[in-house]
Amino acid sequence: MSGDYFKAIGIPLLHGRYFTESDNAGNELVIIVNHEFAERYWPHQDPIGKRMRIGTLKSGTPWMTVVGEVADAKLTSPDADASEQFYQPIQQLEKDAGAYAQPTDLNGNGGYIVLRSALPPEQMENSLRAVVRSIDAQLPLNQVQTMEQVVALSEAPRRFNTIVISSFALAAVLLAVLGIYSIIAFSVASRVQEMAIRMALGSQRSHIMRLVLFSGLKLAAIGCMLGLAGAAAASTILRSFLFHVSPFDPVVVVLTAITVFALAPGRIGIARSPRRVRRSYPGSPRGVGLVSLLWVG
């Protein structure tokens, strides 16, 4: 690497120093490691001044001295585990390889340019292409992206998983609401005569509503408990689809239960049930005729 890479990309320095212009092939070979690297090879120690080299003990490559420790950087995706990383100044790259590097060797497998600016990305892209073209007109410059675009692409698989899980969750809530509505509607329809008798005996409309509401809430509570048990059993599978979110988050669980209770359309069936009772027996004011018929018969 060369230039102010760490400052441009926003990796903070923890100990030591950054590379400088004096870190060239004519001076001491230096290296910068990340925190994970330092904890892996020198646990609970200050890595500044430690030495390392590339290859095996018998490879004969030169030793490099650690002059700085920087924070960990995730190179693939935000939910990836931190890995050991070390950084070398490009001016010392050939000398770091020792006997493995020959003067006739060519290393041109590509690289990355990190640019920090307050100007709009489109304007900076044109300027950057012009600079590269002035250096070498045949040097290709592709995949020019902002950091937001790079992060968004790395999070694309997680977004897809989130959309799929959310779709299934929405379908599950819809099925739960339809199931509760169907059961409550069937329960109300099968208890029309019972409600007519209760109303004939002086029961108020609010009492009938409370009776059916309690029945619906009891079903919803049983469903929520079964759902919580299923969520706890599936938490291990869901953990691999989540990032910095617990698969059994109490807030999410409580909000889900409240949503099921709020969407349960028991009030619709309850509000209609007294009117349905009276329509079922139009000749009986509030069901009195029905009660008389039952007693006489």
mmCIF file of C-alpha atoms in Angstrom:
data_model
loop_
_atom_site.group_PDB
_atom_site.id
_atom_site.type_symbol
_atom_site.label_atom_id
_atom_site.label_comp_id
_atom_site.label_asym_id
_atom_site.label_seq_id
_atom_site.Cartn_x
_atom_site.Cartn_y
_atom_site.Cartn_z
ATOM 1 C CA MET A 1 0.000 0.000 0.000
ATOM 2 C CA SER A 2 1.017 3.601 -0.433
ATOM 3 C CA GLY A 3 -0.212 7.033 0.529
ATOM 4 C CA ASP A 4 -2.634 7.784 3.367
ATOM 5 C CA TYR A 5 -4.690 4.620 2.873
ATOM 6 C CA PHE A 6 -5.748 4.283 6.516
ATOM 7 C CA LYS A 7 -6.902 7.896 6.795
ATOM 8 C CA ALA A 8 -8.728 7.714 3.463
ATOM 9 C CA ILE A 9 -10.654 4.546 4.284
ATOM 10 C CA GLY A 10 -11.181 5.509 7.935
ATOM 11 C CA ILE A 11 -9.222 2.800 9.802
ATOM 12 C CA PRO A 12 -8.059 4.322 13.115
ATOM 13 C CA LEU A 13 -4.543 3.914 14.496
ATOM 14 C CA LEU A 14 -4.422 2.144 17.877
ATOM 15 C CA HIS A 15 -0.689 2.165 18.612
ATOM 16 C CA GLY A 16 2.488 3.294 16.921
ATOM 17 C CA ARG A 17 2.487 5.207 13.666
ATOM 18 C CA TYR A 18 1.374 5.104 10.046
ATOM 19 C CA PHE A 19 3.729 4.577 7.127
ATOM 20 C CA THR A 20 5.774 7.579 6.029
ATOM 21 C CA GLU A 21 7.750 8.506 2.912
ATOM 22 C CA SER A 22 10.934 7.305 4.609
ATOM 23 C CA ASP A 23 9.613 3.726 4.657
ATOM 24 C CA ASN A 24 11.294 2.808 1.378
ATOM 25 C CA ALA A 25 13.572 0.063 0.116
ATOM 26 C CA GLY A 26 16.650 1.791 1.498
ATOM 27 C CA ASN A 27 15.513 1.815 5.135
ATOM 28 C CA GLU A 28 14.417 -0.693 7.761
ATOM 29 C CA LEU A 29 11.629 -3.013 6.642
ATOM 30 C CA VAL A 30 8.432 -2.127 8.504
ATOM 31 C CA ILE A 31 4.919 -3.464 8.727
ATOM 32 C CA ILE A 32 1.574 -2.499 10.261
ATOM 33 C CA VAL A 33 -0.727 -5.147 11.766
ATOM 34 C CA ASN A 34 -4.365 -5.065 12.820
ATOM 35 C CA HIS A 35 -5.623 -5.747 16.330
ATOM 36 C CA GLU A 36 -6.694 -9.328 15.539
ATOM 37 C CA PHE A 37 -3.213 -10.106 14.207
ATOM 38 C CA ALA A 38 -1.546 -8.662 17.311
ATOM 39 C CA GLU A 39 -3.818 -10.625 19.669
ATOM 40 C CA ARG A 40 -3.248 -13.814 17.679
ATOM 41 C CA TYR A 41 0.563 -13.768 17.743
ATOM 42 C CA TRP A 42 1.369 -11.485 20.708
ATOM 43 C CA PRO A 43 -1.628 -11.792 23.049
ATOM 44 C CA HIS A 44 -1.969 -9.067 25.675
ATOM 45 C CA GLN A 45 1.302 -7.456 24.525
ATOM 46 C CA ASP A 46 2.284 -4.271 22.799
ATOM 47 C CA PRO A 47 3.071 -5.324 19.201
ATOM 48 C CA ILE A 48 5.203 -2.255 18.473
ATOM 49 C CA GLY A 49 8.794 -3.371 17.939
ATOM 50 C CA LYS A 50 7.899 -7.035 17.366
ATOM 51 C CA ARG A 51 9.302 -8.712 14.269
ATOM 52 C CA MET A 52 7.865 -11.091 11.683
ATOM 53 C CA ARG A 53 8.728 -12.402 8.253
ATOM 54 C CA ILE A 54 6.973 -14.064 5.347
ATOM 55 C CA GLY A 55 7.457 -17.793 4.836
ATOM 56 C CA THR A 56 8.820 -20.556 7.034
ATOM 57 C CA LEU A 57 11.685 -20.507 9.522
ATOM 58 C CA LYS A 58 14.042 -21.852 6.849
ATOM 59 C CA SER A 59 12.869 -19.598 4.026
ATOM 60 C CA GLY A 60 15.485 -16.931 4.727
ATOM 61 C CA THR A 61 13.183 -13.961 4.102
ATOM 62 C CA PRO A 62 14.124 -10.738 5.888
ATOM 63 C CA TRP A 63 12.559 -9.703 9.181
ATOM 64 C CA MET A 64 10.046 -6.848 9.265
ATOM 65 C CA THR A 65 9.447 -4.681 12.316
ATOM 66 C CA VAL A 66 5.949 -3.754 13.478
ATOM 67 C CA VAL A 67 5.646 0.029 13.683
ATOM 68 C CA GLY A 68 1.867 0.370 14.022
ATOM 69 C CA GLU A 69 -1.342 -1.334 15.090
ATOM 70 C CA VAL A 70 -4.656 -0.399 13.488
ATOM 71 C CA ALA A 71 -8.249 -1.402 14.150
ATOM 72 C CA ASP A 72 -9.774 -4.452 12.505
ATOM 73 C CA ALA A 73 -11.384 -4.014 9.083
ATOM 74 C CA LYS A 74 -13.997 -6.349 7.617
ATOM 75 C CA LEU A 75 -13.157 -6.925 3.985
ATOM 76 C CA THR A 76 -16.062 -9.068 2.808
ATOM 77 C CA SER A 77 -19.285 -8.273 4.711
ATOM 78 C CA PRO A 78 -20.301 -6.491 7.935
ATOM 79 C CA ASP A 79 -21.190 -9.759 9.666
ATOM 80 C CA ALA A 80 -17.896 -11.480 8.817
ATOM 81 C CA ASP A 81 -15.489 -12.271 11.633
ATOM 82 C CA ALA A 82 -12.351 -10.171 11.889
ATOM 83 C CA SER A 83 -9.264 -11.850 10.412
ATOM 84 C CA GLU A 84 -5.523 -11.358 10.858
ATOM 85 C CA GLN A 85 -4.254 -8.670 8.506
ATOM 86 C CA PHE A 86 -0.924 -6.968 7.942
ATOM 87 C CA TYR A 87 0.017 -4.082 5.670
ATOM 88 C CA GLN A 88 3.285 -3.463 3.830
ATOM 89 C CA PRO A 89 4.537 -0.295 2.102
ATOM 90 C CA ILE A 90 4.672 -0.881 -1.628
ATOM 91 C CA GLN A 91 8.212 0.559 -1.833
ATOM 92 C CA GLN A 92 9.480 -2.322 0.327
ATOM 93 C CA LEU A 93 7.370 -5.095 -1.197
ATOM 94 C CA GLU A 94 10.157 -6.555 -3.355
ATOM 95 C CA LYS A 95 12.685 -6.425 -0.531
ATOM 96 C CA ASP A 96 10.202 -8.053 1.883
ATOM 97 C CA ALA A 97 10.003 -11.107 -0.388
ATOM 98 C CA GLY A 98 13.750 -11.655 -0.130
ATOM 99 C CA ALA A 99 15.024 -14.528 -2.271
ATOM 100 C CA TYR A 100 11.513 -15.172 -3.594
ATOM 101 C CA ALA A 101 11.625 -11.923 -5.586
ATOM 102 C CA GLN A 102 13.752 -11.533 -8.694
ATOM 103 C CA PRO A 103 14.553 -8.287 -10.528
ATOM 104 C CA THR A 104 12.859 -9.642 -13.650
ATOM 105 C CA ASP A 105 9.629 -10.582 -11.865
ATOM 106 C CA LEU A 106 6.472 -8.695 -12.788
ATOM 107 C CA ASN A 107 3.580 -8.287 -10.378
ATOM 108 C CA GLY A 108 0.626 -6.655 -12.047
ATOM 109 C CA ASN A 109 -2.449 -8.440 -10.753
ATOM 110 C CA GLY A 110 -4.336 -5.214 -10.077
ATOM 111 C CA GLY A 111 -5.055 -3.034 -7.101
ATOM 112 C CA TYR A 112 -7.470 -0.572 -5.522
ATOM 113 C CA ILE A 113 -7.493 3.196 -5.238
ATOM 114 C CA VAL A 114 -9.190 4.700 -2.174
ATOM 115 C CA LEU A 115 -10.153 8.341 -2.500
ATOM 116 C CA ARG A 116 -11.830 10.514 0.138
ATOM 117 C CA SER A 117 -13.385 13.778 -1.017
ATOM 118 C CA ALA A 118 -16.188 16.204 -0.224
ATOM 119 C CA LEU A 119 -17.056 16.533 -3.922
ATOM 120 C CA PRO A 120 -19.890 14.563 -5.561
ATOM 121 C CA PRO A 121 -18.897 11.000 -6.560
ATOM 122 C CA GLU A 122 -19.722 11.590 -10.259
ATOM 123 C CA GLN A 123 -17.387 14.575 -10.447
ATOM 124 C CA MET A 124 -14.593 12.721 -8.657
ATOM 125 C CA GLU A 125 -14.952 9.717 -10.956
ATOM 126 C CA ASN A 126 -14.343 11.841 -14.045
ATOM 127 C CA SER A 127 -11.334 13.507 -12.433
ATOM 128 C CA LEU A 128 -9.900 10.162 -11.319
ATOM 129 C CA ARG A 129 -10.254 8.658 -14.794
ATOM 130 C CA ALA A 130 -8.530 11.682 -16.292
ATOM 131 C CA VAL A 131 -5.587 11.342 -13.894
ATOM 132 C CA VAL A 132 -5.191 7.605 -14.582
ATOM 133 C CA ARG A 133 -5.415 8.227 -18.319
ATOM 134 C CA SER A 134 -2.684 10.859 -18.085
ATOM 135 C CA ILE A 135 -0.395 8.335 -16.356
ATOM 136 C CA ASP A 136 -1.101 5.423 -18.709
ATOM 137 C CA ALA A 137 -3.755 5.592 -21.413
ATOM 138 C CA GLN A 138 -3.899 1.765 -21.562
ATOM 139 C CA LEU A 139 -4.386 1.278 -17.831
ATOM 140 C CA PRO A 140 -8.005 0.171 -17.219
ATOM 141 C CA LEU A 141 -10.022 1.660 -14.383
ATOM 142 C CA ASN A 142 -13.171 -0.315 -13.593
ATOM 143 C CA GLN A 143 -15.592 -0.839 -10.715
ATOM 144 C CA VAL A 144 -15.535 2.781 -9.606
ATOM 145 C CA GLN A 145 -17.893 2.749 -6.608
ATOM 146 C CA THR A 146 -18.688 4.795 -3.537
ATOM 147 C CA MET A 147 -18.243 3.233 -0.117
ATOM 148 C CA GLU A 148 -22.036 3.193 0.287
ATOM 149 C CA GLN A 149 -22.332 1.099 -2.878
ATOM 150 C CA VAL A 150 -19.621 -1.301 -1.726
ATOM 151 C CA VAL A 151 -21.316 -1.789 1.641
ATOM 152 C CA ALA A 152 -24.728 -2.190 -0.012
ATOM 153 C CA LEU A 153 -23.422 -4.926 -2.316
ATOM 154 C CA SER A 154 -21.874 -6.769 0.618
ATOM 155 C CA GLU A 155 -25.210 -6.628 2.464
ATOM 156 C CA ALA A 156 -27.284 -7.814 -0.520
ATOM 157 C CA PRO A 157 -27.488 -11.471 0.636
ATOM 158 C CA ARG A 158 -28.660 -10.352 4.083
ATOM 159 C CA ARG A 159 -31.286 -8.065 2.568
ATOM 160 C CA PHE A 160 -32.576 -10.949 0.446
ATOM 161 C CA ASN A 161 -32.788 -13.183 3.525
ATOM 162 C CA THR A 162 -34.609 -10.413 5.388
ATOM 163 C CA ILE A 163 -37.161 -10.006 2.594
ATOM 164 C CA VAL A 164 -37.791 -13.768 2.439
ATOM 165 C CA ILE A 165 -38.176 -14.097 6.219
ATOM 166 C CA SER A 166 -40.404 -11.001 6.375
ATOM 167 C CA SER A 167 -42.619 -12.406 3.614
ATOM 168 C CA PHE A 168 -43.068 -15.670 5.485
ATOM 169 C CA ALA A 169 -43.703 -13.770 8.719
ATOM 170 C CA LEU A 170 -46.369 -11.620 7.040
ATOM 171 C CA ALA A 171 -48.012 -14.724 5.592
ATOM 172 C CA ALA A 172 -47.946 -16.354 9.039
ATOM 173 C CA VAL A 173 -49.605 -13.312 10.642
ATOM 174 C CA LEU A 174 -52.256 -13.255 7.906
ATOM 175 C CA LEU A 175 -52.986 -16.968 8.379
ATOM 176 C CA ALA A 176 -53.171 -16.477 12.154
ATOM 177 C CA VAL A 177 -55.649 -13.601 11.765
ATOM 178 C CA LEU A 178 -57.793 -15.557 9.302
ATOM 179 C CA GLY A 179 -57.716 -18.602 11.573
ATOM 180 C CA ILE A 180 -58.802 -16.628 14.621
ATOM 181 C CA TYR A 181 -61.554 -14.930 12.630
ATOM 182 C CA SER A 182 -62.849 -18.254 11.289
ATOM 183 C CA ILE A 183 -62.876 -19.919 14.695
ATOM 184 C CA ILE A 184 -64.583 -16.962 16.377
ATOM 185 C CA ALA A 185 -67.164 -16.713 13.563
ATOM 186 C CA PHE A 186 -67.932 -20.417 13.882
ATOM 187 C CA SER A 187 -68.143 -20.134 17.662
ATOM 188 C CA VAL A 188 -70.558 -17.201 17.447
ATOM 189 C CA ALA A 189 -72.711 -18.946 14.837
ATOM 190 C CA SER A 190 -72.954 -22.119 16.927
ATOM 191 C CA ARG A 191 -73.954 -20.178 20.067
ATOM 192 C CA VAL A 192 -76.749 -18.048 18.590
ATOM 193 C CA GLN A 193 -79.465 -19.803 20.590
ATOM 194 C CA GLU A 194 -77.409 -19.548 23.785
ATOM 195 C CA MET A 195 -76.994 -15.822 23.243
ATOM 196 C CA ALA A 196 -80.715 -15.414 22.568
ATOM 197 C CA ILE A 197 -81.532 -17.151 25.845
ATOM 198 C CA ARG A 198 -79.016 -14.990 27.727
ATOM 199 C CA MET A 199 -80.486 -11.821 26.224
ATOM 200 C CA ALA A 200 -84.009 -12.976 26.983
ATOM 201 C CA LEU A 201 -83.016 -13.502 30.589
ATOM 202 C CA GLY A 202 -81.795 -9.928 30.795
ATOM 203 C CA SER A 203 -78.147 -10.160 29.765
ATOM 204 C CA GLN A 204 -76.805 -6.908 28.358
ATOM 205 C CA ARG A 205 -75.221 -6.557 24.943
ATOM 206 C CA SER A 206 -71.888 -5.701 26.593
ATOM 207 C CA HIS A 207 -71.971 -8.986 28.510
ATOM 208 C CA ILE A 208 -72.482 -10.957 25.307
ATOM 209 C CA MET A 209 -69.628 -9.071 23.664
ATOM 210 C CA ARG A 210 -67.386 -9.717 26.630
ATOM 211 C CA LEU A 211 -68.220 -13.431 26.524
ATOM 212 C CA VAL A 212 -67.201 -13.849 22.892
ATOM 213 C CA LEU A 213 -64.214 -11.515 23.281
ATOM 214 C CA PHE A 214 -62.852 -13.610 26.134
ATOM 215 C CA SER A 215 -63.253 -16.729 24.012
ATOM 216 C CA GLY A 216 -61.324 -15.131 21.147
ATOM 217 C CA LEU A 217 -58.562 -13.793 23.394
ATOM 218 C CA LYS A 218 -58.155 -17.227 24.939
ATOM 219 C CA LEU A 219 -57.560 -18.722 21.499
ATOM 220 C CA ALA A 220 -55.128 -15.940 20.619
ATOM 221 C CA ALA A 221 -53.214 -16.486 23.870
ATOM 222 C CA ILE A 222 -52.897 -20.224 23.196
ATOM 223 C CA GLY A 223 -51.674 -19.482 19.676
ATOM 224 C CA CYS A 224 -49.104 -16.962 20.945
ATOM 225 C CA MET A 225 -47.730 -19.445 23.478
ATOM 226 C CA LEU A 226 -47.398 -22.123 20.808
ATOM 227 C CA GLY A 227 -45.759 -19.593 18.495
ATOM 228 C CA LEU A 228 -43.258 -18.539 21.165
ATOM 229 C CA ALA A 229 -42.366 -22.173 21.773
ATOM 230 C CA GLY A 230 -41.833 -22.673 18.032
ATOM 231 C CA ALA A 231 -39.717 -19.503 17.784
ATOM 232 C CA ALA A 232 -37.530 -20.685 20.660
ATOM 233 C CA ALA A 233 -37.056 -24.066 18.967
ATOM 234 C CA ALA A 234 -36.149 -22.424 15.626
ATOM 235 C CA SER A 235 -33.835 -19.779 17.141
ATOM 236 C CA THR A 236 -30.727 -21.811 16.301
ATOM 237 C CA ILE A 237 -31.672 -21.956 12.617
ATOM 238 C CA LEU A 238 -32.653 -18.280 12.483
ATOM 239 C CA ARG A 239 -29.368 -17.171 14.079
ATOM 240 C CA SER A 240 -27.466 -17.750 10.815
ATOM 241 C CA PHE A 241 -29.811 -15.336 8.958
ATOM 242 C CA LEU A 242 -29.477 -12.462 11.446
ATOM 243 C CA PHE A 243 -26.814 -9.805 11.970
ATOM 244 C CA HIS A 244 -26.377 -8.195 15.394
ATOM 245 C CA VAL A 245 -29.950 -9.209 16.265
ATOM 246 C CA SER A 246 -30.922 -11.894 18.735
ATOM 247 C CA PRO A 247 -33.156 -14.626 17.249
ATOM 248 C CA PHE A 248 -35.268 -14.430 20.412
ATOM 249 C CA ASP A 249 -35.340 -10.665 20.956
ATOM 250 C CA PRO A 250 -37.873 -9.876 23.740
ATOM 251 C CA VAL A 251 -38.973 -6.621 22.082
ATOM 252 C CA VAL A 252 -39.716 -8.371 18.779
ATOM 253 C CA VAL A 253 -41.534 -11.215 20.544
ATOM 254 C CA VAL A 254 -43.726 -8.826 22.541
ATOM 255 C CA LEU A 255 -44.519 -6.665 19.496
ATOM 256 C CA THR A 256 -45.442 -9.770 17.496
ATOM 257 C CA ALA A 257 -47.828 -10.967 20.205
ATOM 258 C CA ILE A 258 -49.416 -7.512 20.441
ATOM 259 C CA THR A 259 -49.824 -7.442 16.654
ATOM 260 C CA VAL A 260 -51.624 -10.789 16.652
ATOM 261 C CA PHE A 261 -53.977 -9.607 19.415
ATOM 262 C CA ALA A 262 -54.579 -6.286 17.674
ATOM 263 C CA LEU A 263 -55.300 -7.836 14.288
ATOM 264 C CA ALA A 264 -57.515 -10.603 15.611
ATOM 265 C CA PRO A 265 -60.904 -9.526 14.172
ATOM 266 C CA GLY A 266 -62.947 -10.827 17.071
ATOM 267 C CA ARG A 267 -64.573 -7.441 17.520
ATOM 268 C CA ILE A 268 -66.241 -7.765 14.107
ATOM 269 C CA GLY A 269 -67.953 -11.014 14.957
ATOM 270 C CA ILE A 270 -68.768 -9.783 18.476
ATOM 271 C CA ALA A 271 -70.349 -6.560 17.290
ATOM 272 C CA ARG A 272 -72.561 -8.438 14.876
ATOM 273 C CA SER A 273 -73.553 -11.307 17.118
ATOM 274 C CA PRO A 274 -76.432 -9.589 19.049
ATOM 275 C CA ARG A 275 -77.994 -8.358 15.791
ATOM 276 C CA ARG A 276 -77.650 -11.827 14.287
ATOM 277 C CA VAL A 277 -79.453 -13.245 17.313
ATOM 278 C CA ARG A 278 -82.388 -10.895 16.835
ATOM 279 C CA ARG A 279 -82.481 -11.536 13.059
ATOM 280 C CA SER A 280 -82.556 -15.273 13.647
ATOM 281 C CA TYR A 281 -85.801 -14.895 15.598
ATOM 282 C CA PRO A 282 -87.560 -11.801 14.195
ATOM 283 C CA GLY A 283 -90.841 -12.497 15.965
ATOM 284 C CA SER A 284 -89.254 -12.367 19.383
ATOM 285 C CA PRO A 285 -88.314 -9.023 20.934
ATOM 286 C CA ARG A 286 -84.770 -9.649 22.156
ATOM 287 C CA GLY A 287 -85.488 -13.387 22.071
ATOM 288 C CA VAL A 288 -88.410 -13.487 24.580
ATOM 289 C CA GLY A 289 -90.650 -15.540 22.244
ATOM 290 C CA LEU A 290 -87.918 -18.099 21.815
ATOM 291 C CA VAL A 291 -87.572 -18.558 25.568
ATOM 292 C CA SER A 292 -91.344 -18.963 25.931
ATOM 293 C CA LEU A 293 -91.387 -21.531 23.178
ATOM 294 C CA LEU A 294 -88.584 -23.445 24.812
ATOM 295 C CA TRP A 295 -90.266 -23.434 28.202
ATOM 296 C CA VAL A 296 -93.692 -24.452 26.812
ATOM 297 C CA GLY A 297 -92.367 -27.082 24.457
#
